[in-house]
XYZ file of C-alpha atoms in Angstrom:
511
model
C 20.222 -1.573 19.656
C 19.551 -1.607 22.914
C 18.401 1.870 23.034
C 19.231 5.264 21.447
C 17.990 9.025 21.090
C 15.472 10.334 18.068
C 16.131 13.206 15.990
C 14.327 15.776 14.203
C 16.258 15.365 10.305
C 15.318 19.437 9.979
C 17.138 20.786 12.852
C 19.165 17.818 13.564
C 18.169 17.715 17.341
C 17.973 14.951 19.462
C 15.100 14.278 21.442
C 14.130 11.643 23.596
C 15.408 8.456 24.227
C 14.238 5.708 22.824
C 14.450 1.846 24.740
C 14.828 -0.295 21.934
C 12.230 -3.973 22.437
C 14.862 -6.767 24.047
C 14.888 -10.161 21.279
C 13.901 -12.225 24.484
C 10.576 -10.018 24.901
C 9.559 -10.999 21.351
C 8.627 -14.940 22.511
C 6.174 -13.581 25.007
C 4.609 -10.457 22.829
C 3.309 -13.351 20.407
C 2.326 -15.198 23.101
C -0.002 -12.113 24.712
C -0.646 -11.683 20.802
C -2.435 -15.054 20.284
C -4.178 -14.836 23.374
C -5.640 -11.397 23.003
C -6.821 -12.550 19.056
C -8.403 -15.468 20.218
C -10.752 -13.860 22.196
C -11.369 -10.437 19.928
C -12.295 -12.796 17.057
C -15.620 -13.686 18.747
C -16.252 -9.604 19.877
C -19.155 -8.781 17.115
C -17.059 -6.750 13.946
C -19.867 -3.805 14.688
C -18.138 -3.617 19.042
C -14.417 -4.321 16.983
C -15.161 -0.891 15.295
C -16.606 1.404 18.492
C -12.918 1.303 19.516
C -11.554 2.245 15.767
C -14.337 5.247 16.977
C -12.719 6.164 20.221
C -9.261 5.902 17.991
C -10.245 8.961 15.447
C -12.077 10.715 17.917
C -8.649 10.938 20.166
C -6.723 11.542 16.736
C -9.239 15.030 15.819
C -9.249 15.500 19.638
C -5.197 15.967 19.681
C -4.776 16.864 16.010
C -2.055 19.796 16.819
C -0.036 18.411 18.775
C -0.241 14.476 16.606
C 0.512 16.473 13.547
C 3.675 18.974 15.424
C 4.882 15.447 16.843
C 4.598 13.843 13.133
C 6.511 16.818 11.669
C 9.513 16.560 14.484
C 10.062 12.910 13.889
C 9.836 13.088 9.626
C 11.012 16.376 8.986
C 7.324 17.244 6.510
C 5.464 20.482 6.520
C 2.809 21.256 9.206
C -0.204 20.475 6.468
C 1.615 17.738 4.900
C 1.326 15.784 8.698
C -1.610 16.796 8.605
C -3.191 15.831 5.436
C -1.022 12.766 3.896
C -1.242 11.288 7.529
C -3.960 11.782 10.099
C -6.664 12.295 7.416
C -5.811 9.868 5.381
C -5.579 7.351 8.076
C -9.072 9.591 9.758
C -11.336 9.098 6.438
C -9.578 4.958 6.626
C -11.452 4.929 10.448
C -14.609 6.587 8.811
C -14.705 3.800 5.680
C -13.752 0.956 7.823
C -16.926 1.993 9.579
C -19.274 2.506 6.987
C -18.460 -0.893 5.434
C -16.490 -3.363 7.473
C -20.092 -4.498 9.138
C -21.352 -5.697 5.370
C -17.730 -6.932 3.839
C -17.278 -9.161 7.080
C -20.601 -10.673 6.918
C -21.190 -14.161 5.341
C -22.936 -14.228 2.335
C -24.141 -16.618 0.431
C -22.014 -17.914 -3.190
C -24.058 -18.950 -6.428
C -24.837 -23.084 -6.645
C -24.307 -24.879 -9.890
C -27.320 -26.733 -11.155
C -24.895 -29.876 -11.206
C -24.779 -29.683 -7.227
C -28.956 -28.861 -6.836
C -30.535 -28.961 -3.551
C -27.333 -27.924 -1.911
C -26.518 -24.171 0.121
C -23.100 -22.319 -0.339
C -21.898 -19.274 1.653
C -18.257 -17.921 2.019
C -17.777 -16.525 5.486
C -14.431 -14.573 6.818
C -12.268 -15.370 9.901
C -9.417 -13.117 11.301
C -5.900 -14.892 10.537
C -5.066 -14.576 14.062
C -1.406 -12.579 14.299
C -0.587 -10.053 12.301
C 2.930 -8.491 11.830
C 3.386 -4.639 10.434
C 6.339 -4.001 9.795
C 5.868 0.372 8.544
C 8.524 2.549 6.856
C 9.370 6.057 7.497
C 7.908 7.995 5.404
C 4.899 8.454 6.464
C 5.386 6.277 9.413
C 2.018 7.202 10.873
C -0.026 6.147 8.059
C 0.941 3.352 7.379
C 1.139 1.499 10.088
C -1.825 2.645 11.545
C -4.183 1.783 8.664
C -2.681 -1.673 7.948
C -2.959 -2.198 11.981
C -6.513 -0.519 12.069
C -8.095 -2.783 8.890
C -6.382 -5.618 11.037
C -7.898 -5.214 14.472
C -11.069 -4.599 12.369
C -11.069 -8.174 10.601
C -10.407 -9.764 14.274
C -6.862 -9.734 14.454
C -4.844 -8.944 17.102
C -1.625 -7.159 16.147
C 2.343 -6.119 16.581
C 3.922 -3.098 15.280
C 7.214 -2.268 14.689
C 7.938 0.940 13.661
C 11.238 2.344 11.981
C 14.112 3.254 14.026
C 14.460 6.213 12.001
C 10.840 7.907 12.740
C 10.092 6.164 16.992
C 8.583 8.848 18.212
C 5.526 8.420 15.732
C 5.451 4.337 17.638
C 5.255 5.995 20.679
C 2.461 8.154 19.768
C 0.470 4.782 18.545
C 1.146 3.516 21.658
C -0.565 6.376 23.053
C -3.938 6.615 20.676
C -4.580 2.193 21.095
C -3.929 2.742 25.215
C -6.033 5.945 25.039
C -8.926 3.461 23.226
C -9.052 1.209 26.128
C -7.896 -1.867 23.781
C -8.022 -4.890 25.567
C -4.436 -6.009 26.730
C -2.250 -7.214 24.656
C -4.405 -6.761 21.134
C -2.081 -4.370 20.135
C 1.846 -3.799 20.257
C 4.282 -1.959 19.393
C 7.595 -3.661 18.980
C 10.704 -0.708 18.788
C 14.247 -1.912 17.017
C 16.085 -1.962 13.855
C 16.090 -4.636 11.323
C 17.234 -7.524 14.373
C 14.033 -6.878 15.792
C 12.309 -7.369 12.683
C 13.595 -10.727 11.562
C 13.158 -12.126 15.164
C 9.479 -11.212 14.814
C 9.006 -12.983 11.759
C 10.889 -16.226 13.513
C 8.367 -15.971 16.063
C 5.664 -16.645 13.431
C 3.319 -14.762 13.168
C 0.217 -15.652 11.267
C 0.487 -12.745 8.317
C 2.815 -9.710 7.915
C 2.327 -6.597 5.857
C 5.593 -5.212 5.245
C 5.896 -1.521 3.220
C 9.760 -0.676 2.443
C 12.451 -0.918 -0.087
C 12.264 -4.147 -2.701
C 15.422 -5.414 -1.222
C 14.137 -5.578 2.433
C 10.485 -6.945 0.928
C 12.548 -9.294 -0.585
C 14.447 -11.111 2.609
C 10.974 -10.456 4.173
C 9.007 -12.959 1.427
C 11.678 -15.352 1.551
C 12.036 -15.825 5.336
C 8.049 -16.480 5.454
C 8.026 -18.710 2.319
C 10.287 -21.006 5.027
C 7.684 -20.837 7.539
C 4.663 -20.470 4.872
C 3.322 -17.159 6.521
C 1.431 -15.352 3.949
C 2.518 -11.388 3.424
C 1.213 -8.300 1.696
C 4.600 -6.068 0.502
C 3.804 -2.639 -0.513
C 7.616 -1.316 -1.488
C 8.821 1.034 -4.015
C 7.658 2.789 -7.681
C 9.126 5.000 -10.071
C 5.814 6.437 -11.183
C 5.709 8.131 -15.086
C 3.839 10.796 -15.734
C 2.632 11.821 -19.390
C 1.712 14.893 -20.548
C 0.308 15.192 -23.532
C -0.133 18.445 -25.993
C -3.281 18.965 -25.207
C -3.265 18.771 -21.793
C -3.691 21.687 -19.279
C -0.496 22.618 -18.084
C -1.350 24.681 -15.840
C -2.534 22.103 -13.987
C -0.099 19.663 -15.507
C 2.322 21.813 -14.279
C 1.553 22.364 -11.052
C 0.184 18.683 -10.592
C 4.082 17.763 -11.520
C 5.507 20.065 -9.007
C 3.241 18.665 -6.266
C 3.479 14.894 -7.111
C 7.247 15.075 -7.295
C 8.166 17.078 -4.549
C 5.333 16.317 -1.986
C 7.157 15.165 1.362
C 10.153 15.640 -0.100
C 9.728 13.458 -3.312
C 9.848 10.203 -0.139
C 6.966 8.906 -1.457
C 6.200 5.290 -3.599
C 3.254 6.560 -5.702
C 6.405 10.219 -6.231
C 5.826 11.286 -9.549
C 9.720 10.701 -10.558
C 9.747 10.094 -14.458
C 7.775 13.150 -16.175
C 7.251 12.806 -20.336
C 6.150 15.936 -22.062
C 4.709 15.225 -26.111
C 7.630 16.846 -27.515
C 5.291 19.971 -28.903
C 4.883 21.455 -25.313
C 8.141 20.450 -23.957
C 9.451 23.291 -23.580
C 6.613 25.619 -22.502
C 6.085 22.818 -19.972
C 9.897 23.022 -18.813
C 10.023 26.972 -18.574
C 6.492 26.636 -16.967
C 8.183 24.370 -14.416
C 11.063 25.888 -13.537
C 8.860 28.810 -12.828
C 6.999 26.915 -10.603
C 9.519 25.326 -8.613
C 10.978 28.904 -7.749
C 7.940 29.788 -5.589
C 8.402 27.073 -3.241
C 8.826 27.965 0.411
C 11.255 26.318 1.882
C 11.677 27.881 5.244
C 10.571 25.897 8.277
C 8.074 27.757 9.713
C 3.947 26.547 9.345
C 3.015 27.782 5.961
C 6.579 25.755 4.502
C 6.023 23.540 1.132
C 9.232 21.622 1.007
C 10.345 20.533 4.373
C 13.367 18.448 5.138
C 14.493 14.936 4.183
C 13.729 12.342 6.575
C 16.582 9.777 6.458
C 20.221 10.166 5.743
C 20.757 7.497 3.896
C 18.202 8.304 1.212
C 20.014 11.418 1.346
C 23.051 9.281 -0.064
C 21.066 7.419 -2.562
C 19.490 10.826 -3.754
C 23.180 12.828 -4.171
C 24.114 9.464 -6.288
C 21.720 9.264 -8.976
C 21.550 12.938 -9.196
C 25.865 12.650 -9.671
C 25.469 10.159 -12.273
C 22.762 11.838 -14.287
C 24.794 15.121 -14.080
C 27.923 13.464 -15.558
C 26.015 11.692 -18.002
C 24.775 14.534 -19.210
C 21.807 15.926 -17.658
C 21.806 19.390 -17.440
C 20.316 21.075 -14.418
C 17.504 22.998 -14.376
C 17.056 24.228 -10.335
C 18.598 23.377 -7.223
C 21.732 22.589 -6.979
C 25.081 20.117 -7.887
C 25.429 17.805 -4.397
C 28.699 18.971 -4.082
C 27.348 22.552 -3.110
C 24.517 21.405 -0.255
C 24.951 21.967 2.891
C 23.352 19.496 5.629
C 25.056 19.864 8.418
C 21.932 21.382 10.946
C 19.106 19.233 8.838
C 18.247 17.526 5.520
C 16.889 20.398 3.668
C 17.459 19.576 0.019
C 16.572 21.706 -2.655
C 14.185 20.553 -5.359
C 16.377 19.305 -8.680
C 14.935 19.890 -11.889
C 17.078 17.398 -14.479
C 16.307 17.200 -18.558
C 18.419 15.983 -21.047
C 17.935 12.788 -19.108
C 17.800 9.215 -20.674
C 15.490 6.098 -20.328
C 19.900 4.628 -18.714
C 20.525 7.063 -16.364
C 20.019 6.174 -12.574
C 17.380 8.885 -12.017
C 15.702 7.519 -14.695
C 15.497 3.537 -13.722
C 16.077 2.824 -9.928
C 13.560 4.733 -7.663
C 15.383 8.203 -5.572
C 12.966 9.063 -3.460
C 13.959 12.584 -3.057
C 12.659 16.167 -4.398
C 14.310 15.149 -7.960
C 11.839 16.002 -11.215
C 13.578 14.664 -14.725
C 11.809 15.525 -17.735
C 12.288 14.085 -21.110
C 10.126 14.959 -24.326
C 8.471 11.999 -25.849
C 7.357 12.021 -30.178
C 3.839 9.561 -30.617
C 1.424 8.195 -27.939
C 3.002 4.693 -28.026
C 6.134 6.101 -27.762
C 5.601 7.454 -24.189
C 3.320 3.727 -23.147
C 6.739 2.192 -24.184
C 8.661 4.842 -22.281
C 6.815 4.756 -19.315
C 6.333 0.845 -18.923
C 10.252 0.813 -19.380
C 10.558 -0.006 -15.814
C 11.228 -2.936 -12.821
C 7.869 -1.224 -11.110
C 4.499 -0.760 -11.638
C 3.023 1.104 -9.027
C 0.964 4.151 -9.785
C 1.085 6.433 -13.109
C -0.517 9.882 -14.184
C -2.206 10.837 -17.518
C -3.074 14.408 -18.743
C -4.851 15.288 -21.229
C -8.179 17.059 -22.630
C -9.022 13.796 -24.661
C -10.854 11.742 -22.222
C -11.093 8.797 -24.787
C -6.976 8.884 -25.109
C -6.612 8.838 -21.460
C -8.192 6.291 -20.801
C -6.935 4.252 -23.347
C -3.144 4.661 -22.528
C -4.142 4.386 -18.695
C -5.214 0.514 -19.679
C -2.101 -0.230 -21.535
C 0.536 1.317 -18.329
C 2.075 -1.343 -16.387
C 1.006 -0.669 -12.989
C -1.649 -1.076 -9.631
C -3.246 2.278 -10.222
C -3.173 5.261 -12.955
C -4.596 8.787 -11.987
C -6.017 10.977 -14.799
C -5.452 14.313 -14.690
C -4.325 14.595 -11.007
C -1.856 12.919 -9.336
C -1.053 10.123 -5.986
C -4.723 10.385 -5.515
C -5.841 7.246 -5.891
C -4.051 6.220 -2.011
C -6.661 8.861 -0.928
C -9.409 7.158 -2.040
C -10.251 4.414 0.807
C -12.777 2.779 -1.507
C -9.898 1.667 -3.800
C -7.402 -1.195 -3.824
C -4.490 0.290 -3.594
C -0.853 -2.114 -4.962
C 1.375 -2.535 -7.092
C 2.623 -5.156 -9.745
C 6.231 -6.131 -10.853
C 8.641 -5.076 -8.262
C 6.560 -2.584 -6.302
C 4.432 -5.584 -4.136
C 2.313 -8.725 -3.717
C -1.176 -8.076 -3.007
C -3.163 -4.962 -2.307
C -4.937 -2.976 0.790
C -7.195 -0.345 1.177
C -10.891 -0.680 0.074
C -12.725 -4.045 0.754
C -10.361 -5.923 0.198
C -7.912 -4.367 2.679
C -10.134 -5.997 5.350
C -10.656 -9.313 4.021
C -6.834 -9.786 3.192
C -6.627 -10.373 6.611
C -9.317 -12.588 6.981
C -8.920 -16.028 5.539
C -12.073 -17.244 3.549
C -13.874 -20.538 4.584
C -16.676 -22.064 2.172
C -19.241 -23.559 3.510
C -21.949 -26.334 1.212
C -24.819 -27.009 3.183
C -26.792 -30.165 2.279
C -30.573 -31.128 3.990
C -29.277 -34.616 4.381
C -32.332 -36.214 3.536
C -31.403 -37.910 0.357
C -29.377 -41.626 1.523
C -26.719 -40.706 -1.235
C -25.068 -38.541 -3.905
C -24.796 -39.714 -7.493
C -20.880 -39.614 -7.564
C -21.011 -41.965 -4.491
C -20.240 -45.383 -4.297
C -21.280 -48.163 -6.083
C -19.965 -46.905 -9.624
C -21.357 -49.928 -11.079
C -23.560 -49.344 -14.145
C -22.958 -45.025 -13.703
C -20.239 -44.338 -16.294
C -21.703 -44.166 -19.834
C -24.924 -42.005 -17.929
C -22.531 -39.646 -16.932
C -21.268 -39.492 -20.017
C -24.964 -38.418 -21.660
C -24.927 -35.614 -18.091
C -21.509 -34.113 -19.286
C -22.364 -34.277 -22.887
C -26.261 -32.340 -22.389
C -24.493 -29.889 -20.108
C -21.818 -28.731 -21.057
C -21.811 -29.880 -25.046
C -22.818 -27.993 -28.108
C -26.063 -29.194 -28.319
C -27.052 -28.231 -24.862
C -30.240 -30.080 -23.222
C -31.838 -29.611 -20.203
C -34.343 -32.396 -20.894
C -30.715 -34.750 -21.489
C -29.117 -33.512 -17.947
C -32.376 -33.876 -15.775
C -32.872 -37.439 -17.710
C -29.257 -38.985 -16.884
C -29.452 -37.483 -13.812
C -32.050 -38.947 -12.485
C -31.360 -42.393 -13.792
C -27.632 -41.474 -11.454
C -30.252 -41.246 -8.598
C -31.661 -44.401 -9.014
C -28.009 -45.936 -9.578
C -27.417 -44.478 -5.800
C -29.823 -46.330 -4.094
């Protein structure tokens, strides 16, 4: 890959030419990043935040320009470019400005009585060079937040944006340049998986990857060979459980938005809807009516944009075809044979009923505008169905009985749960975000989103006034005394007096 043209997925029109980063440029980029990180880590956190503030101001001052560019790169509606990309990044920056100094400050840790006279602290130190490999579905948000978090923690960053949405990488490059960041601190590397492999081979100090399970597993394998720590934000197959006592109007509207926002191309999109049988028919009827109201017209007020990546359209088509062949009913949308995508990737929303847990649409990540609705009869069945997945990213529970909702939420195998809401966990910058099972490794956002880009250093201080410690040489005569100390402090008949007496005797034997 030497050069290619960006494509607007909504129209099929070609845009600017993108020049790939040469493979021979990778090592110089890494060296440049290492030099920059050495200087940057000495910069106080408060001073680092002044650069983030400039980025936030630039984004707001050039809001319309940024939103339009994201729309052209991804095909998503303007409102989603504003809310899912720009708003979330701006809010994340504000959160870092508010909490980073406190979060990254050296803090005291408790010291046990057995280490009497000592003081303990924990300090946070940058890892060095962080490689951020970003996806195409939210190309701005999912690159900027980890990159800015890593910068705030004192690291330099190399960002490899997706080759599917390269113009967003160019946008980020302009934003970082406008902020006046030191040379080499943030670098953008354009290319495909071959470039990504070369960047990993160059041994960054940390890798943050967002993307598919298959690619994430390969990255983890290559990182393990070099003992490079990683965070992997991977796929999802998020369940939505709707109980009969739920606010059905809200649940239906939440299901439609949670399934179809960004044309379903979100790791936390609702991909499985389980509805308690007494309201299943009513829910499905309302769902079809709500979907029919959506606008997909390419205007500023459109509700549905296009899909972003043609290969993902093929996966969606395959899943829908398989479901229909296996007996699913098509309630809304067109059969894939009728899709006409010659001038853009606008896929009409699909609603499927009569689905079962063995179908691809219920087991594999579809990542498209498809809603699968299935009834359940009791609470335990809903939990079992929701947990019957190799993914575990997010989920939602819908009920007016909040005790029941919390009870069910506690039993769901996932990294986050929304109660009477959907997908909102990622929008709260104070919450950690991530999944279990095949949905990934690690968490970001919240305070953990800063500390994950640091290594923690434990320090124990002794004033050095004693000639020796009780556990140092010589050992002569100490074994029975240590036995009394351990039994008096950790045994069933705890005795502070016995502990002190044994400790003083050990001190005498250590002179």
